[in-house]
PDB file of C-alpha atoms and ligand atoms in Angstrom:
ATOM      1  CA  MET A   1       2.441 -17.699   4.062  1.00 44.00           C
ATOM      2  CA  MET A   2       0.550 -17.489   7.340  1.00 46.00           C
ATOM      3  CA  GLU A   3      -1.477 -20.593   8.293  1.00 48.00           C
ATOM      4  CA  THR A   4      -5.206 -20.132   8.628  1.00 50.00           C
ATOM      5  CA  GLY A   5      -7.858 -22.290  10.270  1.00 59.00           C
ATOM      6  CA  PHE A   6      -9.779 -23.075   7.073  1.00 65.00           C
ATOM      7  CA  ASN A   7      -8.471 -25.808   4.792  1.00 75.00           C
ATOM      8  CA  ILE A   8      -8.397 -24.510   1.208  1.00 73.00           C
ATOM      9  CA  PRO A   9      -7.797 -27.287  -1.354  1.00 73.00           C
ATOM     10  CA  ASP A  10      -4.677 -26.564  -3.463  1.00 78.00           C
ATOM     11  CA  ASN A  11      -6.523 -27.461  -6.664  1.00 73.00           C
ATOM     12  CA  HIS A  12      -9.324 -24.938  -6.057  1.00 75.00           C
ATOM     13  CA  PRO A  13      -9.214 -22.488  -9.008  1.00 72.00           C
ATOM     14  CA  ARG A  14      -9.407 -19.533  -6.599  1.00 77.00           C
ATOM     15  CA  ALA A  15      -7.066 -21.021  -3.954  1.00 77.00           C
ATOM     16  CA  ALA A  16      -4.585 -18.099  -3.928  1.00 81.00           C
ATOM     17  CA  SER A  17      -7.330 -15.492  -3.634  1.00 84.00           C
ATOM     18  CA  MET A  18      -9.114 -17.499  -0.932  1.00 86.00           C
ATOM     19  CA  ARG A  19      -5.901 -17.778   1.075  1.00 89.00           C
ATOM     20  CA  ILE A  20      -5.482 -14.017   0.954  1.00 92.00           C
ATOM     21  CA  ARG A  21      -9.074 -13.610   2.192  1.00 93.00           C
ATOM     22  CA  GLU A  22      -8.346 -16.025   5.030  1.00 94.00           C
ATOM     23  CA  ARG A  23      -5.341 -13.925   6.023  1.00 95.00           C
ATOM     24  CA  LEU A  24      -7.592 -10.880   6.329  1.00 97.00           C
ATOM     25  CA  ILE A  25     -10.298 -12.757   8.241  1.00 96.00           C
ATOM     26  CA  GLU A  26      -7.686 -14.111  10.597  1.00 96.00           C
ATOM     27  CA  GLY A  27      -6.222 -10.581  10.893  1.00 97.00           C
ATOM     28  CA  GLU A  28      -9.672  -9.248  11.794  1.00 98.00           C
ATOM     29  CA  GLU A  29      -9.986 -11.871  14.522  1.00 97.00           C
ATOM     30  CA  ARG A  30      -6.645 -10.650  15.971  1.00 97.00           C
ATOM     31  CA  SER A  31      -7.800  -6.980  15.723  1.00 97.00           C
ATOM     32  CA  VAL A  32      -5.088  -6.231  13.150  1.00 98.00           C
ATOM     33  CA  VAL A  33      -7.695  -5.626  10.424  1.00 98.00           C
ATOM     34  CA  THR A  34     -10.762  -3.484  11.008  1.00 97.00           C
ATOM     35  CA  LYS A  35     -14.149  -4.715   9.708  1.00 96.00           C
ATOM     36  CA  ALA A  36     -14.123  -1.933   7.107  1.00 96.00           C
ATOM     37  CA  GLY A  37     -10.819  -3.421   5.925  1.00 97.00           C
ATOM     38  CA  LEU A  38     -12.710  -6.514   4.754  1.00 97.00           C
ATOM     39  CA  PHE A  39     -14.954  -4.324   2.571  1.00 96.00           C
ATOM     40  CA  ALA A  40     -11.923  -2.417   1.281  1.00 96.00           C
ATOM     41  CA  HIS A  41     -10.375  -5.751   0.272  1.00 96.00           C
ATOM     42  CA  GLY A  42     -13.526  -6.743  -1.634  1.00 96.00           C
ATOM     43  CA  ARG A  43     -13.332  -3.531  -3.611  1.00 96.00           C
ATOM     44  CA  GLY A  44      -9.678  -4.196  -4.363  1.00 96.00           C
ATOM     45  CA  GLU A  45     -10.439  -7.775  -5.486  1.00 95.00           C
ATOM     46  CA  ALA A  46     -12.961  -6.513  -8.031  1.00 96.00           C
ATOM     47  CA  PHE A  47     -10.342  -4.245  -9.621  1.00 97.00           C
ATOM     48  CA  ASP A  48      -7.779  -7.059  -9.519  1.00 96.00           C
ATOM     49  CA  TYR A  49     -10.167  -9.164 -11.624  1.00 93.00           C
ATOM     50  CA  LEU A  50     -10.296  -6.422 -14.250  1.00 96.00           C
ATOM     51  CA  ILE A  51      -6.501  -6.181 -14.293  1.00 96.00           C
ATOM     52  CA  GLY A  52      -6.113  -9.962 -14.652  1.00 95.00           C
ATOM     53  CA  GLU A  53      -4.496 -10.548 -11.225  1.00 94.00           C
ATOM     54  CA  ALA A  54      -1.001  -9.842 -12.552  1.00 96.00           C
ATOM     55  CA  SER A  55       1.172  -6.713 -12.529  1.00 98.00           C
ATOM     56  CA  MET A  56       0.458  -4.537 -15.591  1.00 98.00           C
ATOM     57  CA  PRO A  57       3.393  -2.887 -17.417  1.00 98.00           C
ATOM     58  CA  ALA A  58       2.235   0.461 -15.941  1.00 98.00           C
ATOM     59  CA  ALA A  59       2.449  -1.008 -12.423  1.00 98.00           C
ATOM     60  CA  LEU A  60       5.990  -2.235 -13.065  1.00 98.00           C
ATOM     61  CA  SER A  61       7.073   1.247 -14.250  1.00 98.00           C
ATOM     62  CA  ALA A  62       5.443   2.843 -11.203  1.00 98.00           C
ATOM     63  CA  ALA A  63       7.153   0.353  -8.873  1.00 98.00           C
ATOM     64  CA  ARG A  64      10.507   1.236 -10.484  1.00 98.00           C
ATOM     65  CA  ALA A  65       9.856   4.962 -10.035  1.00 98.00           C
ATOM     66  CA  ALA A  66       8.864   4.298  -6.409  1.00 98.00           C
ATOM     67  CA  ALA A  67      12.117   2.390  -5.862  1.00 98.00           C
ATOM     68  CA  ALA A  68      14.153   5.251  -7.356  1.00 98.00           C
ATOM     69  CA  SER A  69      12.339   7.846  -5.199  1.00 98.00           C
ATOM     70  CA  LEU A  70      12.912   5.785  -2.050  1.00 98.00           C
ATOM     71  CA  LEU A  71      16.614   5.414  -2.851  1.00 98.00           C
ATOM     72  CA  LEU A  72      16.930   9.199  -3.387  1.00 98.00           C
ATOM     73  CA  ALA A  73      14.889  10.203  -0.315  1.00 98.00           C
ATOM     74  CA  SER A  74      16.539  11.702   2.783  1.00 98.00           C
ATOM     75  CA  HIS A  75      13.879  10.543   5.188  1.00 98.00           C
ATOM     76  CA  PRO A  76      11.456   8.010   3.677  1.00 98.00           C
ATOM     77  CA  VAL A  77       8.713   6.389   5.806  1.00 98.00           C
ATOM     78  CA  ILE A  78       6.296   3.507   5.164  1.00 98.00           C
ATOM     79  CA  SER A  79       2.836   3.959   6.673  1.00 97.00           C
ATOM     80  CA  VAL A  80       1.224   0.683   7.773  1.00 98.00           C
ATOM     81  CA  ASN A  81      -2.492   0.087   8.332  1.00 97.00           C
ATOM     82  CA  GLY A  82      -4.365  -3.066   9.300  1.00 98.00           C
ATOM     83  CA  ASN A  83      -4.737  -4.508   5.794  1.00 98.00           C
ATOM     84  CA  VAL A  84      -1.050  -3.988   5.022  1.00 98.00           C
ATOM     85  CA  ALA A  85       0.016  -5.664   8.288  1.00 98.00           C
ATOM     86  CA  ALA A  86      -2.243  -8.657   7.628  1.00 98.00           C
ATOM     87  CA  LEU A  87      -1.437  -9.097   3.939  1.00 97.00           C
ATOM     88  CA  VAL A  88       2.275  -8.391   3.576  1.00 97.00           C
ATOM     89  CA  PRO A  89       4.013  -8.071   6.952  1.00 98.00           C
ATOM     90  CA  GLU A  90       7.221  -9.811   5.832  1.00 98.00           C
ATOM     91  CA  ALA A  91       7.432  -7.929   2.531  1.00 98.00           C
ATOM     92  CA  ALA A  92       6.831  -4.605   4.312  1.00 98.00           C
ATOM     93  CA  VAL A  93       9.670  -5.374   6.735  1.00 98.00           C
ATOM     94  CA  GLU A  94      11.947  -6.358   3.832  1.00 98.00           C
ATOM     95  CA  LEU A  95      11.135  -3.113   1.997  1.00 98.00           C
ATOM     96  CA  SER A  96      11.793  -1.137   5.170  1.00 98.00           C
ATOM     97  CA  GLN A  97      15.163  -2.795   5.770  1.00 98.00           C
ATOM     98  CA  LEU A  98      16.260  -2.486   2.166  1.00 97.00           C
ATOM     99  CA  SER A  99      15.201   1.144   1.706  1.00 97.00           C
ATOM    100  CA  GLY A 100      16.022   2.402   5.210  1.00 97.00           C
ATOM    101  CA  ALA A 101      12.426   3.668   5.519  1.00 98.00           C
ATOM    102  CA  PRO A 102      11.029   3.022   9.013  1.00 98.00           C
ATOM    103  CA  LEU A 103       7.577   1.459   9.411  1.00 98.00           C
ATOM    104  CA  GLU A 104       4.956   3.663  11.090  1.00 97.00           C
ATOM    105  CA  VAL A 105       1.602   2.350  12.330  1.00 97.00           C
ATOM    106  CA  ASN A 106      -1.089   4.777  11.210  1.00 94.00           C
ATOM    107  CA  LEU A 107      -4.720   3.758  11.435  1.00 94.00           C
ATOM    108  CA  PHE A 108      -7.966   5.228  10.220  1.00 92.00           C
ATOM    109  CA  TYR A 109      -9.969   3.234  12.781  1.00 92.00           C
ATOM    110  CA  ARG A 110      -7.521   3.860  15.572  1.00 92.00           C
ATOM    111  CA  THR A 111      -7.731   2.053  18.914  1.00 94.00           C
ATOM    112  CA  ARG A 112      -4.860   1.229  21.261  1.00 95.00           C
ATOM    113  CA  LYS A 113      -5.668  -2.477  20.878  1.00 97.00           C
ATOM    114  CA  ARG A 114      -5.349  -2.292  17.096  1.00 97.00           C
ATOM    115  CA  GLU A 115      -2.168  -0.179  17.220  1.00 96.00           C
ATOM    116  CA  LEU A 116      -0.519  -2.829  19.372  1.00 97.00           C
ATOM    117  CA  ALA A 117      -1.861  -5.690  17.217  1.00 98.00           C
ATOM    118  CA  VAL A 118      -0.441  -4.088  14.043  1.00 98.00           C
ATOM    119  CA  ARG A 119       2.885  -3.397  15.776  1.00 98.00           C
ATOM    120  CA  ASP A 120       3.052  -7.026  16.958  1.00 98.00           C
ATOM    121  CA  ALA A 121       2.322  -8.331  13.449  1.00 98.00           C
ATOM    122  CA  LEU A 122       5.305  -6.312  12.187  1.00 98.00           C
ATOM    123  CA  LEU A 123       7.577  -7.405  15.034  1.00 98.00           C
ATOM    124  CA  THR A 124       6.634 -11.051  14.419  1.00 98.00           C
ATOM    125  CA  ALA A 125       7.535 -10.523  10.754  1.00 98.00           C
ATOM    126  CA  GLY A 126      11.034  -9.395  11.768  1.00 98.00           C
ATOM    127  CA  ALA A 127      10.774  -5.621  12.295  1.00 98.00           C
ATOM    128  CA  THR A 128      13.204  -4.335  14.910  1.00 96.00           C
ATOM    129  CA  ALA A 129      11.511  -0.960  15.440  1.00 94.00           C
ATOM    130  CA  VAL A 130       8.025   0.374  14.716  1.00 97.00           C
ATOM    131  CA  LEU A 131       7.077   4.065  14.848  1.00 97.00           C
ATOM    132  CA  GLY A 132       3.692   5.601  15.602  1.00 95.00           C
ATOM    133  CA  LEU A 133       3.082   4.249  19.091  1.00 94.00           C
ATOM    134  CA  GLY A 134       5.225   6.495  21.230  1.00 84.00           C
ATOM    135  CA  PRO A 135       3.934   9.016  23.777  1.00 84.00           C
ATOM    136  CA  LYS A 136       5.057  11.922  21.537  1.00 85.00           C
ATOM    137  CA  THR A 137       2.780  12.724  18.607  1.00 87.00           C
ATOM    138  CA  ALA A 138       2.504  15.378  15.927  1.00 90.00           C
ATOM    139  CA  THR A 139      -0.569  16.354  13.936  1.00 89.00           C
ATOM    140  CA  ILE A 140      -1.165  16.742  10.206  1.00 87.00           C
ATOM    141  CA  PRO A 141      -3.089  20.021   9.870  1.00 80.00           C
ATOM    142  CA  GLU A 142      -6.609  20.143   8.390  1.00 68.00           C
ATOM    143  CA  LEU A 143      -7.123  16.407   8.662  1.00 72.00           C
ATOM    144  CA  PHE A 144      -9.923  15.276  10.919  1.00 73.00           C
ATOM    145  CA  SER A 145      -9.608  11.476  10.921  1.00 78.00           C
ATOM    146  CA  GLU A 146      -7.456   9.634  13.446  1.00 78.00           C
ATOM    147  CA  ARG A 147      -4.837   9.450  10.717  1.00 82.00           C
ATOM    148  CA  ARG A 148      -3.903  13.049  11.506  1.00 86.00           C
ATOM    149  CA  ILE A 149      -1.847  11.758  14.469  1.00 88.00           C
ATOM    150  CA  VAL A 150       1.655  10.931  13.275  1.00 93.00           C
ATOM    151  CA  ASP A 151       5.070  10.224  14.750  1.00 94.00           C
ATOM    152  CA  PRO A 152       7.313  13.324  15.002  1.00 94.00           C
ATOM    153  CA  GLU A 153      10.277  11.115  14.045  1.00 94.00           C
ATOM    154  CA  GLY A 154       8.374   9.427  11.211  1.00 96.00           C
ATOM    155  CA  ILE A 155       5.744  10.750   8.804  1.00 96.00           C
ATOM    156  CA  TYR A 156       5.899  14.249  10.323  1.00 94.00           C
ATOM    157  CA  LYS A 157       9.493  14.837   9.237  1.00 95.00           C
ATOM    158  CA  ALA A 158       9.496  12.530   6.194  1.00 97.00           C
ATOM    159  CA  ASP A 159      10.150  13.796   2.683  1.00 98.00           C
ATOM    160  CA  VAL A 160       8.810  10.659   0.958  1.00 98.00           C
ATOM    161  CA  VAL A 161       5.875   8.688   2.425  1.00 98.00           C
ATOM    162  CA  VAL A 162       4.611   5.309   1.186  1.00 98.00           C
ATOM    163  CA  VAL A 163       0.884   5.135   2.003  1.00 97.00           C
ATOM    164  CA  PRO A 164      -0.675   1.934   0.641  1.00 97.00           C
ATOM    165  CA  LEU A 165      -4.490   1.446   0.635  1.00 96.00           C
ATOM    166  CA  GLU A 166      -5.014   5.014   1.742  1.00 88.00           C
ATOM    167  CA  ASP A 167      -8.025   7.284   2.022  1.00 84.00           C
ATOM    168  CA  GLY A 168      -8.150  10.376  -0.175  1.00 84.00           C
ATOM    169  CA  ASP A 169      -8.323  12.974   2.600  1.00 86.00           C
ATOM    170  CA  ARG A 170      -5.027  11.925   4.086  1.00 88.00           C
ATOM    171  CA  THR A 171      -3.229  11.771   0.760  1.00 90.00           C
ATOM    172  CA  GLU A 172      -4.418  15.305   0.011  1.00 91.00           C
ATOM    173  CA  ALA A 173      -3.364  16.493   3.491  1.00 91.00           C
ATOM    174  CA  LEU A 174       0.093  14.917   3.106  1.00 93.00           C
ATOM    175  CA  LYS A 175       0.503  16.610  -0.262  1.00 93.00           C
ATOM    176  CA  ARG A 176      -0.538  19.979   1.204  1.00 91.00           C
ATOM    177  CA  ILE A 177       2.281  19.801   3.757  1.00 92.00           C
ATOM    178  CA  GLY A 178       4.789  19.073   1.016  1.00 94.00           C
ATOM    179  CA  LYS A 179       5.247  15.300   1.232  1.00 96.00           C
ATOM    180  CA  PHE A 180       6.058  13.221  -1.839  1.00 98.00           C
ATOM    181  CA  VAL A 181       3.413  10.499  -1.721  1.00 97.00           C
ATOM    182  CA  ILE A 182       3.772   6.977  -3.123  1.00 98.00           C
ATOM    183  CA  THR A 183       0.626   4.854  -2.974  1.00 98.00           C
ATOM    184  CA  ILE A 184      -0.456   1.345  -3.915  1.00 98.00           C
ATOM    185  CA  ASP A 185      -4.120   1.169  -4.900  1.00 98.00           C
ATOM    186  CA  LEU A 186      -5.916  -1.297  -7.158  1.00 98.00           C
ATOM    187  CA  ASN A 187      -8.482   1.380  -8.001  1.00 97.00           C
ATOM    188  CA  PRO A 188      -6.929   3.808 -10.515  1.00 97.00           C
ATOM    189  CA  LEU A 189      -9.918   6.141 -10.073  1.00 96.00           C
ATOM    190  CA  SER A 190      -9.719   6.563  -6.291  1.00 96.00           C
ATOM    191  CA  ARG A 191      -8.974  10.029  -4.912  1.00 94.00           C
ATOM    192  CA  THR A 192      -5.715   8.699  -3.466  1.00 95.00           C
ATOM    193  CA  ALA A 193      -4.674   7.199  -6.814  1.00 97.00           C
ATOM    194  CA  GLN A 194      -5.450  10.495  -8.539  1.00 96.00           C
ATOM    195  CA  THR A 195      -3.693  12.681  -5.940  1.00 96.00           C
ATOM    196  CA  ALA A 196      -0.459  10.789  -5.198  1.00 97.00           C
ATOM    197  CA  ASP A 197       2.879  11.527  -6.888  1.00 98.00           C
ATOM    198  CA  ILE A 198       3.371   7.846  -7.729  1.00 98.00           C
ATOM    199  CA  THR A 199       0.419   5.442  -7.876  1.00 98.00           C
ATOM    200  CA  ILE A 200       1.134   1.750  -8.277  1.00 98.00           C
ATOM    201  CA  VAL A 201      -2.127   0.294  -9.585  1.00 98.00           C
ATOM    202  CA  ASP A 202      -1.543  -3.241  -8.388  1.00 98.00           C
ATOM    203  CA  ASN A 203      -2.304  -5.628  -5.555  1.00 97.00           C
ATOM    204  CA  ILE A 204      -0.066  -4.855  -2.594  1.00 97.00           C
ATOM    205  CA  THR A 205       0.860  -8.556  -2.480  1.00 96.00           C
ATOM    206  CA  ARG A 206       2.633  -8.067  -5.841  1.00 97.00           C
ATOM    207  CA  ALA A 207       3.542  -4.366  -5.636  1.00 98.00           C
ATOM    208  CA  ILE A 208       5.780  -4.487  -2.561  1.00 98.00           C
ATOM    209  CA  PRO A 209       7.874  -7.404  -3.882  1.00 98.00           C
ATOM    210  CA  ASN A 210       8.131  -5.481  -7.199  1.00 98.00           C
ATOM    211  CA  ILE A 211       9.476  -2.380  -5.390  1.00 98.00           C
ATOM    212  CA  VAL A 212      11.922  -4.589  -3.466  1.00 98.00           C
ATOM    213  CA  GLY A 213      13.142  -6.123  -6.740  1.00 98.00           C
ATOM    214  CA  ALA A 214      13.475  -2.680  -8.357  1.00 98.00           C
ATOM    215  CA  ILE A 215      15.490  -1.335  -5.388  1.00 98.00           C
ATOM    216  CA  ARG A 216      17.880  -4.269  -5.700  1.00 98.00           C
ATOM    217  CA  ALA A 217      18.254  -3.578  -9.433  1.00 98.00           C
ATOM    218  CA  LEU A 218      18.580   0.227  -9.156  1.00 98.00           C
ATOM    219  CA  ARG A 219      20.810   0.580  -6.108  1.00 97.00           C
ATOM    220  CA  PRO A 220      24.035  -0.410  -7.924  1.00 97.00           C
ATOM    221  CA  CYS A 221      23.211   1.975 -10.825  1.00 97.00           C
ATOM    222  CA  GLY A 222      23.877   5.071  -8.707  1.00 96.00           C
ATOM    223  CA  ALA A 223      22.060   8.368  -8.090  1.00 97.00           C
ATOM    224  CA  GLY A 224      22.267   9.614 -11.717  1.00 98.00           C
ATOM    225  CA  THR A 225      20.257   6.695 -13.103  1.00 98.00           C
ATOM    226  CA  GLN A 226      17.892   6.757 -10.121  1.00 98.00           C
ATOM    227  CA  ARG A 227      17.216  10.478 -10.711  1.00 98.00           C
ATOM    228  CA  SER A 228      16.474   9.962 -14.393  1.00 98.00           C
ATOM    229  CA  VAL A 229      14.046   7.094 -13.550  1.00 98.00           C
ATOM    230  CA  ALA A 230      12.284   9.272 -10.948  1.00 98.00           C
ATOM    231  CA  ARG A 231      12.163  12.379 -13.171  1.00 97.00           C
ATOM    232  CA  GLY A 232      11.019  10.413 -16.202  1.00 97.00           C
ATOM    233  CA  PHE A 233       7.905   9.195 -14.392  1.00 98.00           C
ATOM    234  CA  ASP A 234       4.584  10.954 -15.001  1.00 98.00           C
ATOM    235  CA  ASN A 235       1.750   9.761 -12.757  1.00 98.00           C
ATOM    236  CA  ARG A 236      -1.031  11.149 -14.988  1.00 98.00           C
ATOM    237  CA  ARG A 237       0.361   9.306 -17.987  1.00 98.00           C
ATOM    238  CA  ASN A 238       0.872   6.139 -15.945  1.00 98.00           C
ATOM    239  CA  LEU A 239      -2.735   6.217 -14.678  1.00 98.00           C
ATOM    240  CA  SER A 240      -3.926   6.645 -18.282  1.00 98.00           C
ATOM    241  CA  GLU A 241      -1.843   3.637 -19.314  1.00 98.00           C
ATOM    242  CA  ALA A 242      -3.417   1.596 -16.496  1.00 98.00           C
ATOM    243  CA  LEU A 243      -6.960   2.558 -17.574  1.00 98.00           C
ATOM    244  CA  ILE A 244      -6.178   1.854 -21.230  1.00 98.00           C
ATOM    245  CA  PHE A 245      -4.736  -1.542 -20.261  1.00 98.00           C
ATOM    246  CA  ILE A 246      -7.982  -2.416 -18.443  1.00 97.00           C
ATOM    247  CA  ARG A 247     -10.094  -1.116 -21.349  1.00 97.00           C
ATOM    248  CA  ASP A 248      -8.130  -3.151 -23.909  1.00 97.00           C
ATOM    249  CA  ARG A 249      -8.245  -6.259 -21.733  1.00 97.00           C
ATOM    250  CA  LEU A 250     -12.012  -5.987 -21.375  1.00 96.00           C
ATOM    251  CA  THR A 251     -12.383  -5.365 -25.115  1.00 96.00           C
ATOM    252  CA  ALA A 252     -10.352  -8.520 -25.839  1.00 95.00           C
ATOM    253  CA  LEU A 253     -12.419 -10.518 -23.335  1.00 95.00           C
ATOM    254  CA  ALA A 254     -15.599  -9.230 -24.953  1.00 94.00           C
ATOM    255  CA  GLY A 255     -14.417 -10.779 -28.222  1.00 92.00           C
ATOM    256  CA  GLY A 256     -13.014  -7.577 -29.698  1.00 74.00           C
ATOM    257  CA  ARG A 257     -16.379  -5.801 -29.844  1.00 67.00           C
ATOM    258  CA  GLY A 258     -15.107  -2.596 -28.205  1.00 57.00           C
TER     259      GLY A 258
HETATM  260  O1  PTJ B 301      -6.496  -0.269   9.245  1.00 86.91           O
HETATM  261  P1  PTJ B 301      -7.170   1.059   9.140  1.00 86.91           P
HETATM  262  O2  PTJ B 301      -8.000   1.401  10.350  1.00 86.91           O
HETATM  263  O3  PTJ B 301      -6.205   2.189   8.852  1.00 86.91           O
HETATM  264  O4  PTJ B 301      -8.204   1.022   7.887  1.00 86.91           O
HETATM  265  C1  PTJ B 301      -7.737   0.578   6.611  1.00 86.91           C
HETATM  266  C2  PTJ B 301      -8.809   0.728   5.503  1.00 86.91           C
HETATM  267  C3  PTJ B 301      -8.288   0.000   4.261  1.00 86.91           C
HETATM  268  C4  PTJ B 301     -10.111   0.108   5.965  1.00 86.91           C
HETATM  269  C5  PTJ B 301      -9.013   2.235   5.203  1.00 86.91           C
HETATM  270  O5  PTJ B 301      -7.803   2.805   4.818  1.00 86.91           O
HETATM  271  C6  PTJ B 301     -10.050   2.462   4.132  1.00 86.91           C
HETATM  272  O6  PTJ B 301     -11.252   2.583   4.396  1.00 86.91           O
HETATM  273  O7  PTJ B 301      -9.556   2.522   2.886  1.00 86.91           O
HETATM  274  P2  PTJ B 301     -10.473   2.781   1.583  1.00 86.91           P
HETATM  275  O8  PTJ B 301     -10.886   4.221   1.539  1.00 86.91           O
HETATM  276  O9  PTJ B 301     -11.507   1.707   1.472  1.00 86.91           O
HETATM  277  O10 PTJ B 301      -9.408   2.596   0.438  1.00 86.91           O
HETATM  278  C7  PTJ B 301      -8.746   1.389   0.236  1.00 86.91           C
HETATM  279  C8  PTJ B 301      -8.278   1.325  -1.224  1.00 86.91           C
HETATM  280  O11 PTJ B 301      -7.378   0.244  -1.324  1.00 86.91           O
HETATM  281  C9  PTJ B 301      -9.426   1.056  -2.212  1.00 86.91           C
HETATM  282  O12 PTJ B 301      -9.288   1.921  -3.343  1.00 86.91           O
HETATM  283  C10 PTJ B 301      -9.212  -0.407  -2.652  1.00 86.91           C
HETATM  284  O13 PTJ B 301      -9.569  -0.629  -4.001  1.00 86.91           O
HETATM  285  C11 PTJ B 301      -7.713  -0.568  -2.458  1.00 86.91           C
HETATM  286  N1  PTJ B 301      -7.305  -1.945  -2.113  1.00 86.91           N
HETATM  287  C12 PTJ B 301      -7.962  -2.856  -1.379  1.00 86.91           C
HETATM  288  N2  PTJ B 301      -7.245  -3.987  -1.257  1.00 86.91           N
HETATM  289  C13 PTJ B 301      -6.085  -3.780  -1.934  1.00 86.91           C
HETATM  290  C14 PTJ B 301      -6.119  -2.465  -2.480  1.00 86.91           C
HETATM  291  N3  PTJ B 301      -5.104  -1.958  -3.196  1.00 86.91           N
HETATM  292  C15 PTJ B 301      -4.013  -2.748  -3.371  1.00 86.91           C
HETATM  293  N4  PTJ B 301      -3.914  -4.022  -2.875  1.00 86.91           N
HETATM  294  C16 PTJ B 301      -4.921  -4.566  -2.161  1.00 86.91           C
HETATM  295  N5  PTJ B 301      -4.800  -5.815  -1.692  1.00 86.91           N
END
């Protein structure tokens, strides 16, 4: 884990969560994370509390389906924003290397300084190539945020795109141009969560290692098994399972008075 300036006592009951916050604060100071990314994290934390800060069974099934889809893809790509680069740079690089999906920097609050800071975070974590910064760009039609600018060798020609912590407009635009979208979002009700083909309702700090583990387990099984895992996945049903899990957990915490 990245060192931060603030000393968090190991025995603090919220030490792990505080360390993650420090990573984002430190990322904001390096221009990797945008200020809005700190708010986005707060929203995510609130949902993580409801989930119990552990991967739900629904999140594990979604991670397995994501692994199968990545293994079956012809041209998968992983989109990286500031929060992803600050929270899980090493895990993102590992997923990229294992799945053969290149990493592409794609920012909502796009500045040259931030593009380079995110690229550098990935290079420091071991990436050998990062897309999305070249002079050649392509555009996703009907999308008006800076996220419309994509790499012609990356998201533009991808069949499967991993877009963690995404905004709803872009997910919808990617779907409209025929991409298969995998997202990671702690909020099962967000537009992105509702629109994607596979939504992993989990913290990215757990979800990416879960996908990595599932790729390792599924790769030796071959394309037949991978296809049946991918085809057997239903995002609507999985989102329902996630909401029911949260409901039941809250009912239990409320002493069974549901
Ligand atoms: O780096 P940039 O410029 O591309 O900007 C990145 C942010 C995250 C600021 C931008 O994409 C944004 O504004 O996103 P939203 O619309 O706030 O959506 C972020 C979603 O991610 C929300 O639904 C959060 O609940 C969720 N989220 C936040 N932290 C995590 C998370 N999901 C999984 N793991 C997290 N750690």
